[in-house]
Coordinates of C-alpha atoms and ligand atoms in Angstrom, one line a residue:
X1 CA -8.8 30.9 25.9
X2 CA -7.9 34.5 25.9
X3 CA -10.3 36.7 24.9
X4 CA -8.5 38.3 21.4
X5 CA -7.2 34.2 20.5
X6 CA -11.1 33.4 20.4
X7 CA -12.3 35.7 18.5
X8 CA -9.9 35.6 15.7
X9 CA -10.6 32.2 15.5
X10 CA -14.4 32.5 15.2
X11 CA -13.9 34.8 12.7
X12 CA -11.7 32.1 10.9
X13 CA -14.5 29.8 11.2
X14 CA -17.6 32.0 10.5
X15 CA -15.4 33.1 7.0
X16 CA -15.2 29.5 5.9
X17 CA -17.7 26.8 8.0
X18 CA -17.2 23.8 6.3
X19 CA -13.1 24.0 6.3
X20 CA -13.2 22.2 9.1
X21 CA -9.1 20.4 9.2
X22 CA -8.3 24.5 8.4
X23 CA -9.7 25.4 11.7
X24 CA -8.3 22.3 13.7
X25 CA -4.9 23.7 12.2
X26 CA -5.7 27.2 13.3
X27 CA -7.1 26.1 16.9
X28 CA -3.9 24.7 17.5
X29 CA -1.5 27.2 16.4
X30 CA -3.5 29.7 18.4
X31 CA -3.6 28.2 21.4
X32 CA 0.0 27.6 21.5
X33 CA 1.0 31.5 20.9
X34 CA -1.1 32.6 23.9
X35 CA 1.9 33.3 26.0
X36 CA 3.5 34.7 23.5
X37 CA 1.0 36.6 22.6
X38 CA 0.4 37.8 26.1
X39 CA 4.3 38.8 26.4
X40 CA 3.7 41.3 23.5
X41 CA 1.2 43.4 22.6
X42 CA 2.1 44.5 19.6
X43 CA 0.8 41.4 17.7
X44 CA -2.7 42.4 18.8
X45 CA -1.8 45.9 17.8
X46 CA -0.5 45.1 14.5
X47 CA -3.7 42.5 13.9
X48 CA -0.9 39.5 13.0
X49 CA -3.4 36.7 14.2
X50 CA -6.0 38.1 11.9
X51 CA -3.5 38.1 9.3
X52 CA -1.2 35.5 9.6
X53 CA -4.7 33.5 9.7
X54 CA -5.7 34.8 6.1
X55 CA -4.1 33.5 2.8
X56 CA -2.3 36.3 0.9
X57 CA -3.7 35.2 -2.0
X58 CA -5.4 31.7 -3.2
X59 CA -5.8 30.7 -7.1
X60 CA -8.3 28.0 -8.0
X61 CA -8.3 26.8 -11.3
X62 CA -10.0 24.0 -14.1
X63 CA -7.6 21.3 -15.2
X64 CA -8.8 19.4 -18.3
X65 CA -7.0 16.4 -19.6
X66 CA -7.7 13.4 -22.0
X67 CA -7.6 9.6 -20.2
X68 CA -7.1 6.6 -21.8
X69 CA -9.9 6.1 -23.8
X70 CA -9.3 9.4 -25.3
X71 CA -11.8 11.3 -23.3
X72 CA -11.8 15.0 -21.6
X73 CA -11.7 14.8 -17.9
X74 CA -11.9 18.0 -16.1
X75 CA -10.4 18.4 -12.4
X76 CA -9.7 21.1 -10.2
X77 CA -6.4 22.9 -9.0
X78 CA -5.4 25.1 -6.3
X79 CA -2.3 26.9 -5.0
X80 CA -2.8 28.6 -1.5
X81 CA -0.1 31.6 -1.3
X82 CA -0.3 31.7 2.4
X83 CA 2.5 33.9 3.6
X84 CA 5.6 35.2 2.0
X85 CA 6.9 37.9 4.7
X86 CA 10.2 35.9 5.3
X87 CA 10.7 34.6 1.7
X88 CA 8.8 33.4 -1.3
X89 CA 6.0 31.0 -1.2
X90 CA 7.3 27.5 -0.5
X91 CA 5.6 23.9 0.2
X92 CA 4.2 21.5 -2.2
X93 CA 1.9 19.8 -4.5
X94 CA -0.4 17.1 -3.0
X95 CA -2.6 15.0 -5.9
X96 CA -5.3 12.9 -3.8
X97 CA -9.4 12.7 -4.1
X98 CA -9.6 14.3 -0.8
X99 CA -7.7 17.8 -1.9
X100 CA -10.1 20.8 -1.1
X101 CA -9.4 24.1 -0.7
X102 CA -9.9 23.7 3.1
X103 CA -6.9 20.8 3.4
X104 CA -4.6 22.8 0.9
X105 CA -4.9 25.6 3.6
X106 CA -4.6 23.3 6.2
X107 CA -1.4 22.2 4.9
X108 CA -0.6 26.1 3.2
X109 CA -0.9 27.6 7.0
X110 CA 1.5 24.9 8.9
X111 CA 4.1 25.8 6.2
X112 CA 4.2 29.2 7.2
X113 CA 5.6 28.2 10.4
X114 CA 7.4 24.8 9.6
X115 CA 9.3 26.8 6.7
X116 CA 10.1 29.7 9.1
X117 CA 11.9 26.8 11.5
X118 CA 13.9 25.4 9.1
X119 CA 16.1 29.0 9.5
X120 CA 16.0 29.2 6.0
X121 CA 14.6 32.1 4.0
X122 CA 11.3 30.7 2.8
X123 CA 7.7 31.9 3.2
X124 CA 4.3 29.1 3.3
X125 CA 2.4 27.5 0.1
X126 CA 0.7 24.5 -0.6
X127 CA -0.9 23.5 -3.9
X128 CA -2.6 20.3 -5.4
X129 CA -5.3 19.0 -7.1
X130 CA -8.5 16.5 -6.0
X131 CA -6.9 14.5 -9.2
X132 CA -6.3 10.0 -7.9
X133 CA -3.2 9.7 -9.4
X134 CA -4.1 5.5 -8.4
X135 CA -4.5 3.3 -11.0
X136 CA -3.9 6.0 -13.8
X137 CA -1.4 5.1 -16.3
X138 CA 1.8 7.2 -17.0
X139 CA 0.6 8.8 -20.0
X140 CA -2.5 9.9 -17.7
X141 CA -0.3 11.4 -14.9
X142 CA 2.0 13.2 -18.0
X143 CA -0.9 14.5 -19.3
X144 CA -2.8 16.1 -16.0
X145 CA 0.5 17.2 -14.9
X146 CA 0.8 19.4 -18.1
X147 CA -2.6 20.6 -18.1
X148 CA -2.0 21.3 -14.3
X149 CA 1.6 23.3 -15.4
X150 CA 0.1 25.2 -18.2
X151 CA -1.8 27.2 -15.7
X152 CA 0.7 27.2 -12.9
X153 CA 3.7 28.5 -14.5
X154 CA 2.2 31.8 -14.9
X155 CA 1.8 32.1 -11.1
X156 CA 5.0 30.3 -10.0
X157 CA 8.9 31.2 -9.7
X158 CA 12.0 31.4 -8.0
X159 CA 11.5 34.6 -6.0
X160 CA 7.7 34.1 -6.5
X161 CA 6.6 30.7 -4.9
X162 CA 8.4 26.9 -5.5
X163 CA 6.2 24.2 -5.4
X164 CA 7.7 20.7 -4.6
X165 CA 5.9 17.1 -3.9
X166 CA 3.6 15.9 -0.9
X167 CA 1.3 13.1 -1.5
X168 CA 0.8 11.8 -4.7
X169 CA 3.7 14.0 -5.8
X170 CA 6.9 12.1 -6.4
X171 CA 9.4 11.8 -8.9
X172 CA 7.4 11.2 -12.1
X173 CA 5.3 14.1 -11.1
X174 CA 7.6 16.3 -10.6
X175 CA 9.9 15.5 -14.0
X176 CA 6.5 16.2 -16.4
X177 CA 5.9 19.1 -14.4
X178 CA 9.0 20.5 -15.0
X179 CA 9.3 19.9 -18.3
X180 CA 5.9 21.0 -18.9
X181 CA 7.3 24.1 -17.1
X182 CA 10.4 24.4 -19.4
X183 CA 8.1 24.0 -22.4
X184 CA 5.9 26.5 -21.6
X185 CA 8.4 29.6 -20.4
X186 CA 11.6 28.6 -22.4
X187 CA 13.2 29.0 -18.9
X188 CA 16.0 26.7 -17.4
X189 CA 18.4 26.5 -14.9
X190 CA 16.2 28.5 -12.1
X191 CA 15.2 26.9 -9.2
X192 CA 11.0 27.0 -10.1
X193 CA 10.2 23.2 -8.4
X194 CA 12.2 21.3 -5.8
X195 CA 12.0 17.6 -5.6
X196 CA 13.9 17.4 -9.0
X197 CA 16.0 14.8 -10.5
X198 CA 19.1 14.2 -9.8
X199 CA 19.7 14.6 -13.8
X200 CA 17.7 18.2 -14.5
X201 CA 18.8 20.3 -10.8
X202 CA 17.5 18.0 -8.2
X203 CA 19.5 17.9 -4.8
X204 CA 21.0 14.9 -3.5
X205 CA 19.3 13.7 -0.2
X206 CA 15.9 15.3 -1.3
X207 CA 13.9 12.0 -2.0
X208 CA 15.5 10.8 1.5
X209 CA 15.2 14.3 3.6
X210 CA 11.5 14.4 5.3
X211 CA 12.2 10.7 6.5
X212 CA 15.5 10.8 7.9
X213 CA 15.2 14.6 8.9
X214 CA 12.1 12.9 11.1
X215 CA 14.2 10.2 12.8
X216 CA 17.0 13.1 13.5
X217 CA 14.6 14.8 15.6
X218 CA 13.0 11.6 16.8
X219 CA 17.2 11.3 18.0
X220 CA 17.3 15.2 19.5
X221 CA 14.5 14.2 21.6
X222 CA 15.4 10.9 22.9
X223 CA 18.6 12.6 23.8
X224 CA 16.9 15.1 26.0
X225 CA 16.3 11.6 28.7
X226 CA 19.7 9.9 27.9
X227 CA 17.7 7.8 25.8
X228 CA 18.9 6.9 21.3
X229 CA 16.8 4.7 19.4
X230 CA 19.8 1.9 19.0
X231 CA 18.1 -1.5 20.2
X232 CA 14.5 0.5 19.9
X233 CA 11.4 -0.8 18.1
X234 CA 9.5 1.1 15.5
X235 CA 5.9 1.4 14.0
X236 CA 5.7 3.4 10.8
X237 CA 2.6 4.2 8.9
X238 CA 2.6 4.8 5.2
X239 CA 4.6 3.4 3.0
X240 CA 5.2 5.9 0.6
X241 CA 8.0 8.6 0.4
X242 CA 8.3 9.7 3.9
X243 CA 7.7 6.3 5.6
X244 CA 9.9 4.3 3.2
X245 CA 13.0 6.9 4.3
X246 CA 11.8 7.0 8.0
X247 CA 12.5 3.5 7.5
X248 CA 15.8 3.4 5.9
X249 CA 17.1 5.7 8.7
X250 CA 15.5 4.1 11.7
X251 CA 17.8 0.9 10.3
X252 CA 20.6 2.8 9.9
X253 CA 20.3 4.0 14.0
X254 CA 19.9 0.8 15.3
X255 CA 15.9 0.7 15.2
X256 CA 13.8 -2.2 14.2
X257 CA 10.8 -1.0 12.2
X258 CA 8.3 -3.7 12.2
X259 CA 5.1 -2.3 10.9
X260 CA 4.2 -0.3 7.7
X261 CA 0.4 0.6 5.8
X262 CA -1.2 1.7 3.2
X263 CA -4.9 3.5 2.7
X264 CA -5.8 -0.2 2.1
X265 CA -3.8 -2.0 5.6
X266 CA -1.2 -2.7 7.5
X267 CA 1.5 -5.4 8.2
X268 CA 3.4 -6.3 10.8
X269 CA 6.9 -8.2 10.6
X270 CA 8.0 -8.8 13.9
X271 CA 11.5 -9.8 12.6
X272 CA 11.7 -5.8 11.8
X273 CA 12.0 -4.5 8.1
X274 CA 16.0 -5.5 6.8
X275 CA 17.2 -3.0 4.3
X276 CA 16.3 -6.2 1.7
X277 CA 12.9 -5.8 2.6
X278 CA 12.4 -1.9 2.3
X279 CA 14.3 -2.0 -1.3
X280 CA 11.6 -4.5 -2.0
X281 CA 9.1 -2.2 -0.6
X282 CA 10.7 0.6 -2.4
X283 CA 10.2 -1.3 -5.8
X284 CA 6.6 -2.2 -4.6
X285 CA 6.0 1.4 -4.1
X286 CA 7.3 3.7 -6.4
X287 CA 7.8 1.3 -9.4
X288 CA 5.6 -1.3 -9.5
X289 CA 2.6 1.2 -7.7
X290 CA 1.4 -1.9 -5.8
X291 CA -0.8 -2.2 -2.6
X292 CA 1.4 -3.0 1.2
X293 CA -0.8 -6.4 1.4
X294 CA 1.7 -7.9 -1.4
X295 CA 4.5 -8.0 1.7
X296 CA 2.5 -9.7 4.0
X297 CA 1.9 -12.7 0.8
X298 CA 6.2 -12.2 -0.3
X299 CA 7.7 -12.3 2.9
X300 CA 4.9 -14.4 4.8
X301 CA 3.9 -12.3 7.7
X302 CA 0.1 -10.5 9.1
X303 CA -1.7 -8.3 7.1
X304 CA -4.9 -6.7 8.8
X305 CA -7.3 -4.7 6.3
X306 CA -7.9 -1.1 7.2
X307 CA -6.9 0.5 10.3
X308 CA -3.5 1.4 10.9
X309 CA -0.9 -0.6 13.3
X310 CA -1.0 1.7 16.1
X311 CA -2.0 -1.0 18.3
X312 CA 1.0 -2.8 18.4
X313 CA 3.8 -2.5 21.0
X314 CA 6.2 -0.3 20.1
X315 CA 9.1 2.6 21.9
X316 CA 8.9 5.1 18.6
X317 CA 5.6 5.9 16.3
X318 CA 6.3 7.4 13.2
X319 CA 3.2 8.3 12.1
X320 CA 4.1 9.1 8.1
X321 CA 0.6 8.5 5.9
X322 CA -1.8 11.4 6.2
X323 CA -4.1 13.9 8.3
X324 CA -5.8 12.7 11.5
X325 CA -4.6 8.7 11.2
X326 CA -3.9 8.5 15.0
X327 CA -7.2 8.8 16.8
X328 CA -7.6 9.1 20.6
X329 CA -8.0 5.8 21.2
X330 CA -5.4 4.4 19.1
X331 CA -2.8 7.3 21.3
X332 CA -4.3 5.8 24.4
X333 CA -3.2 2.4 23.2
X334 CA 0.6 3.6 22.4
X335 CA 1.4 5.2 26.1
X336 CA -0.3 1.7 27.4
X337 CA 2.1 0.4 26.0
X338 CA 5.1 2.4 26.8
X339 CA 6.1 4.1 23.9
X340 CA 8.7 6.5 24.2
X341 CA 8.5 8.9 21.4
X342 CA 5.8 10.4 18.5
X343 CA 7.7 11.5 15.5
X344 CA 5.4 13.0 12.6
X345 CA 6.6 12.5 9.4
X346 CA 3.0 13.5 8.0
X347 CA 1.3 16.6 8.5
X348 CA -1.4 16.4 11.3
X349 CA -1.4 13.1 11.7
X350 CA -2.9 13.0 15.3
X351 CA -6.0 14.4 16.1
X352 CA -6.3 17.1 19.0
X353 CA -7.4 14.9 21.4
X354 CA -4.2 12.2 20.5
X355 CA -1.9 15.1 20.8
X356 CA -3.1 15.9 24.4
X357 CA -2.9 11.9 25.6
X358 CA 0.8 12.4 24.5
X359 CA 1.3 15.5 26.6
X360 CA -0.3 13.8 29.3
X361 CA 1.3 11.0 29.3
X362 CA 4.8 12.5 29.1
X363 CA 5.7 11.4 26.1
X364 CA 8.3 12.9 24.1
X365 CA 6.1 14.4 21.0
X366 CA 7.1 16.0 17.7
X367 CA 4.8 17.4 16.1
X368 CA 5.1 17.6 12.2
X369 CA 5.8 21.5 11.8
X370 CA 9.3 20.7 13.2
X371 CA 9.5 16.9 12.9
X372 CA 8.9 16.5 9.5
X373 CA 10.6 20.2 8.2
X374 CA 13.9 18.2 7.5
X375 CA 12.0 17.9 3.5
X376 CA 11.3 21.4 2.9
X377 CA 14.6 22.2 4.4
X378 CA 16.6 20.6 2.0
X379 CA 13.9 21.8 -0.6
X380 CA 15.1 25.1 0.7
X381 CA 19.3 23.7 0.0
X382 CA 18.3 22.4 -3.7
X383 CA 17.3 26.3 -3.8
X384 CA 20.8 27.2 -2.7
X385 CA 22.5 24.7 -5.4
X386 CA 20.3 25.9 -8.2
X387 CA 21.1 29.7 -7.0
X388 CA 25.1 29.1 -7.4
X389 CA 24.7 26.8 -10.5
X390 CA 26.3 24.3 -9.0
X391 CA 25.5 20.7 -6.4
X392 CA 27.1 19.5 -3.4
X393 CA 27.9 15.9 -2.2
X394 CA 25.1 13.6 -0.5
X395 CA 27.8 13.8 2.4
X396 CA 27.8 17.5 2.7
X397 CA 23.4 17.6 2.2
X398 CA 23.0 14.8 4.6
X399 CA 25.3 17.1 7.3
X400 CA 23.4 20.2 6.7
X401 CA 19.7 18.5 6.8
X402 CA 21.2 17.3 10.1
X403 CA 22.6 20.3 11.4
X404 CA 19.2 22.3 10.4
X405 CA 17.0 19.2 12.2
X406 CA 19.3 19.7 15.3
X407 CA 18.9 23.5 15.4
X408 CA 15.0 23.0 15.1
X409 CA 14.7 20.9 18.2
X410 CA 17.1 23.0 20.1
X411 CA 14.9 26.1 18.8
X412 CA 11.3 24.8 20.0
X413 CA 13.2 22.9 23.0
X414 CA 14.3 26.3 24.1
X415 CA 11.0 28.1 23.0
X416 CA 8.9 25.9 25.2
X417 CA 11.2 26.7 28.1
X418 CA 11.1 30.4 28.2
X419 CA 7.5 30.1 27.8
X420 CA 6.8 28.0 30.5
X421 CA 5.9 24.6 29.2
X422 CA 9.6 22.8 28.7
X423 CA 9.0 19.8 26.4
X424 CA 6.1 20.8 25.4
X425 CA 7.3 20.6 21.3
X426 CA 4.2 22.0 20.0
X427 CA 4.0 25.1 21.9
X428 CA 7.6 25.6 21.8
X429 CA 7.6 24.6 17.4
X430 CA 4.7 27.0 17.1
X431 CA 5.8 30.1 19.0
X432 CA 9.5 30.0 17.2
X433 CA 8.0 29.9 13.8
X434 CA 5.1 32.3 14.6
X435 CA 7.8 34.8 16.0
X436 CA 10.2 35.5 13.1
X437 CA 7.4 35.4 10.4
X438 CA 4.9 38.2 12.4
X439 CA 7.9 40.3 13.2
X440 CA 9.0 40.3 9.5
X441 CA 5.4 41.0 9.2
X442 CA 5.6 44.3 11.4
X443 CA 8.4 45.2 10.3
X444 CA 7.0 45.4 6.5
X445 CA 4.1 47.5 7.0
X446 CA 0.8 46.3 7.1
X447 CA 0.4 46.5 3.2
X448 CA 2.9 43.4 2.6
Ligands
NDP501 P1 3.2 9.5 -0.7 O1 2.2 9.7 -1.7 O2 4.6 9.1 -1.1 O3 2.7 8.4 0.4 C1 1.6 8.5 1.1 C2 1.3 7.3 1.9 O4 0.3 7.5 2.9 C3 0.9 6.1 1.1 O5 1.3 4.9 1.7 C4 -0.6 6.2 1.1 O6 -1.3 5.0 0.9 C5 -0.8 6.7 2.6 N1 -2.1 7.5 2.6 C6 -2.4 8.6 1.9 N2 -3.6 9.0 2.2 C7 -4.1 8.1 3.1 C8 -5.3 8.1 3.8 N3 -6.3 8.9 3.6 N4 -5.5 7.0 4.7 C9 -4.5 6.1 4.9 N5 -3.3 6.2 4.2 C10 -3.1 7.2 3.4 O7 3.3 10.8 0.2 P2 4.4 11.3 1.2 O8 5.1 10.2 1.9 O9 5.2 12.3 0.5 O10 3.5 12.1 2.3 C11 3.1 11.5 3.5 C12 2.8 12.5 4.6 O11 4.0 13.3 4.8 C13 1.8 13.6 4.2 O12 1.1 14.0 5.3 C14 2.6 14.7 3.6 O13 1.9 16.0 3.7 C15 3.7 14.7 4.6 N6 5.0 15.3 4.2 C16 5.6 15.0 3.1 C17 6.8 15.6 2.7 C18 7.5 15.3 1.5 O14 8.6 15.8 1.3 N7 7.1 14.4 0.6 C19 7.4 16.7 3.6 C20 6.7 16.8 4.8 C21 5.5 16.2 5.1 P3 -2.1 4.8 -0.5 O15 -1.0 4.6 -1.5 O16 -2.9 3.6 -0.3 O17 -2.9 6.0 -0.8
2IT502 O1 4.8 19.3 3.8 C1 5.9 19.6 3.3 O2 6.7 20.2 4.0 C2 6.2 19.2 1.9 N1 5.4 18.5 1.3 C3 7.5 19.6 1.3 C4 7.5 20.9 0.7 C5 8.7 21.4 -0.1 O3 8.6 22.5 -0.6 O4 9.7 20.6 -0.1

């Protein structure tokens, strides 16, 4: 590794020792930008890598809230303003036991550069709480997502930083937090969260963008060997938002997706997942808040506890659930057995050593920073909407999301080439979002 790239990364990991997903984000990220890097100087001169590697500004705070039996809980919340030189802070909310500060910058740094792909004007964020939103009852989730609010909204806004969903952060969440929003700033009508409903602001095509902008680029890169996924099997993991529309889409191409998890299992229907089944899924999911297992016992078909079902034979893995869920054996098992194409929907889901058995093996891999930027993107478009007090058609959403997922592969498809590494989708991802967002950077001032 050259010289400058490693120290800025020991820096990064002297600062903070125990973050250790942050640093497996930053390692990455680095790496890639070494050509670029080497091209031009002045991102040395100007110290970029030892800024763009540094939050702008992180806010931890104490969440209190009553549960069922009436008594104070107390958790904690974060929002990570990461970067803002090419628009306000943007990315979203993640609820989940495993939420540190560490993993919310994980996730705050790869939205710098996802959000600077999209080609819309939006700078990095991330935000969440170690709150289990499992097994809580609605009037729980109202009443931690109000606490949480009450000391958000005075850090939050449109030209300040949008929060939207991630894990744990759907629909419901998202309405209390709003209204909890609305309560506490008599302010309406200003695009403050993304994600809304369809009722109070929300875009069209929002709920559905992150999965089907991930099987568009899945498309854009099968395209690249003459290949489309009509006629293709699927493996998905997850079965929450991403994976349930990864789904839907994958149908809608001609795909069979036969597998989907949970943090509990997986099944595996080799007759592929029919529309039927996903809208039962979909009602398993987000209204019932049941466990994946319940398929295999409906629709009669494997379950296997724990793991995840990258074992199985399959030409496209969607990869949808969480951080590091495809490990280096379980990559090693998917080129045995011929898959085509790695789209991630979630956000680092394969480790390092995954990621290079992909490479290796030539298979076409997207990593999530451009793969899965199809969600934030029409996050960015429900911006647009609010901004003109207006909404357009799913129709005319669906064609942009599309449009903006084809310009992102043809942007880190041509990236990688004049770098040297053609289809190599993570270098080419990470030196077109690193680009625009340090030159806006330079071009600031070194204050900003
Ligand atoms: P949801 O909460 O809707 O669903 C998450 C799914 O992943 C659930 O099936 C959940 O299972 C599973 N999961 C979560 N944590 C683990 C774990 N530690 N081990 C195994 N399975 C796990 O979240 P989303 O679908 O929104 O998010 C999924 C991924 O996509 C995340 O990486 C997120 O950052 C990323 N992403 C989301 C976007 C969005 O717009 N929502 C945009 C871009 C990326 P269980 O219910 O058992 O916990
Ligand atoms: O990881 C992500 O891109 C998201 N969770 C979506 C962020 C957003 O602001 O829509």
């Amino acid at each position: 590794m050259d010289s400058y790239i490693e120290s800025v990364y020991n820096k990064v990991v002297e600062k903070d020792p125990h973050q250790k997903v942050f640093h497996q984000a930053v390692l990455e990220v680095l790496e890639s930008l070494e050509p670029a890097v080497k091209k031009y100087p002045k991102y040395k001169e100007f110290s970029i890598l030892e800024r763009i590697t540094e939050p702008e500004r992180i806010i931890q705070f104490r969440i209190p809230w009553k549960d069922r039996d009436n008594k104070i809980q107390v958790n904690r919340g974060f929002r990570i303003q990461f970067n803002s030189a090419i628009g306000p802070y943007k990315g979203g909310l993640r609820l989940h036991p495993t939420v540190t500060q560490g993993v919310l910058k994980f996730l705050g740094f790869e939205q710098v550069f996802k959000n600077s792909l999209t080609t819309l004007p939006m700078g990095g964020g991330k935000g969440g709480s170690d709150f289990d939103p499992k097994g809580k009852t609605d009037a729980e989730v109202e009443n931690f997502c109000t606490s949480f609010m009450l000391e958000l909204y005075r850090h939050i806004g449109q030209f300040i930083d949008i929060p939207a969903g991630d894990i744990g952060v759907g629909a419901r969440e998202i309405g209390y937090l709003y209204g909890a929003y609305r309560k506490a700033t008599n302010v309406h009508g200003t695009c403050v969260l993304t994600g809304k409903g369809p009722t109070y602001g929300g875009s069209l095509i929002r709920p559905e963008a992150t999965g089907y902008g991930t099987v568009y680029f899945v498309e854009e890169m099968l395209k690249t060997k003459g290949e489309d996924l009509k006629g293709k099997t699927a493996v998905v993991s997850g079965s929450g938002n991403v994976a349930q529309f990864a789904t839907e889409k994958c149908i809608d191409l001609g795909a069979k997706v036969i597998a989907l998890s949970d943090s509990s299992g997986w099944i595996h229907d080799p007759d592929g997942i029919d529309r039927e089944k996903l809208a039962w899924v979909m009602d398993l999911k987000n209204v019932r808040r049941g466990r994946i297992k319940e398929y295999a016992e409906h629709f009669k078909v494997d379950y296997t506890a724990g793991g995840s079902p990258w074992e199985l034979k399959c030409d496209i893995a969607l990869p949808s659930a969480t951080q590091n869920e495809v490990d280096a054996n379980e990559a090693k098992a998917l080129v045995d057995n011929g898959v085509l194409a790695v789209g991630e929907g979630a956000n680092m889901p394969c480790v390092p050593k995954a990621v290079e058995i992909f490479l290796e093996g030539k298979v076409l891999y997207g990593p999530g920073k451009a793969a899965n930027a199809g969600g934030v993107s029409v996050s960015g478009l429900e911006m647009a909407q609010n901004s003109q007090r207006y909404f357009w058609t799913r129709e005319e959403v669906d064609k942009r999301l599309h449009g903006i997922m084809v310009a992102i592969h043809e942007n880190a498809y041509k990236t990688s080439e004049k770098f040297g590494a053609k289809g190599n989708y993570v270098l080419g991802a990470n030196i077109a979002g690193f680009l625009k967002v340090a030159d806006a950077m330079i071009i600031q001032g070194f204050y900003a």
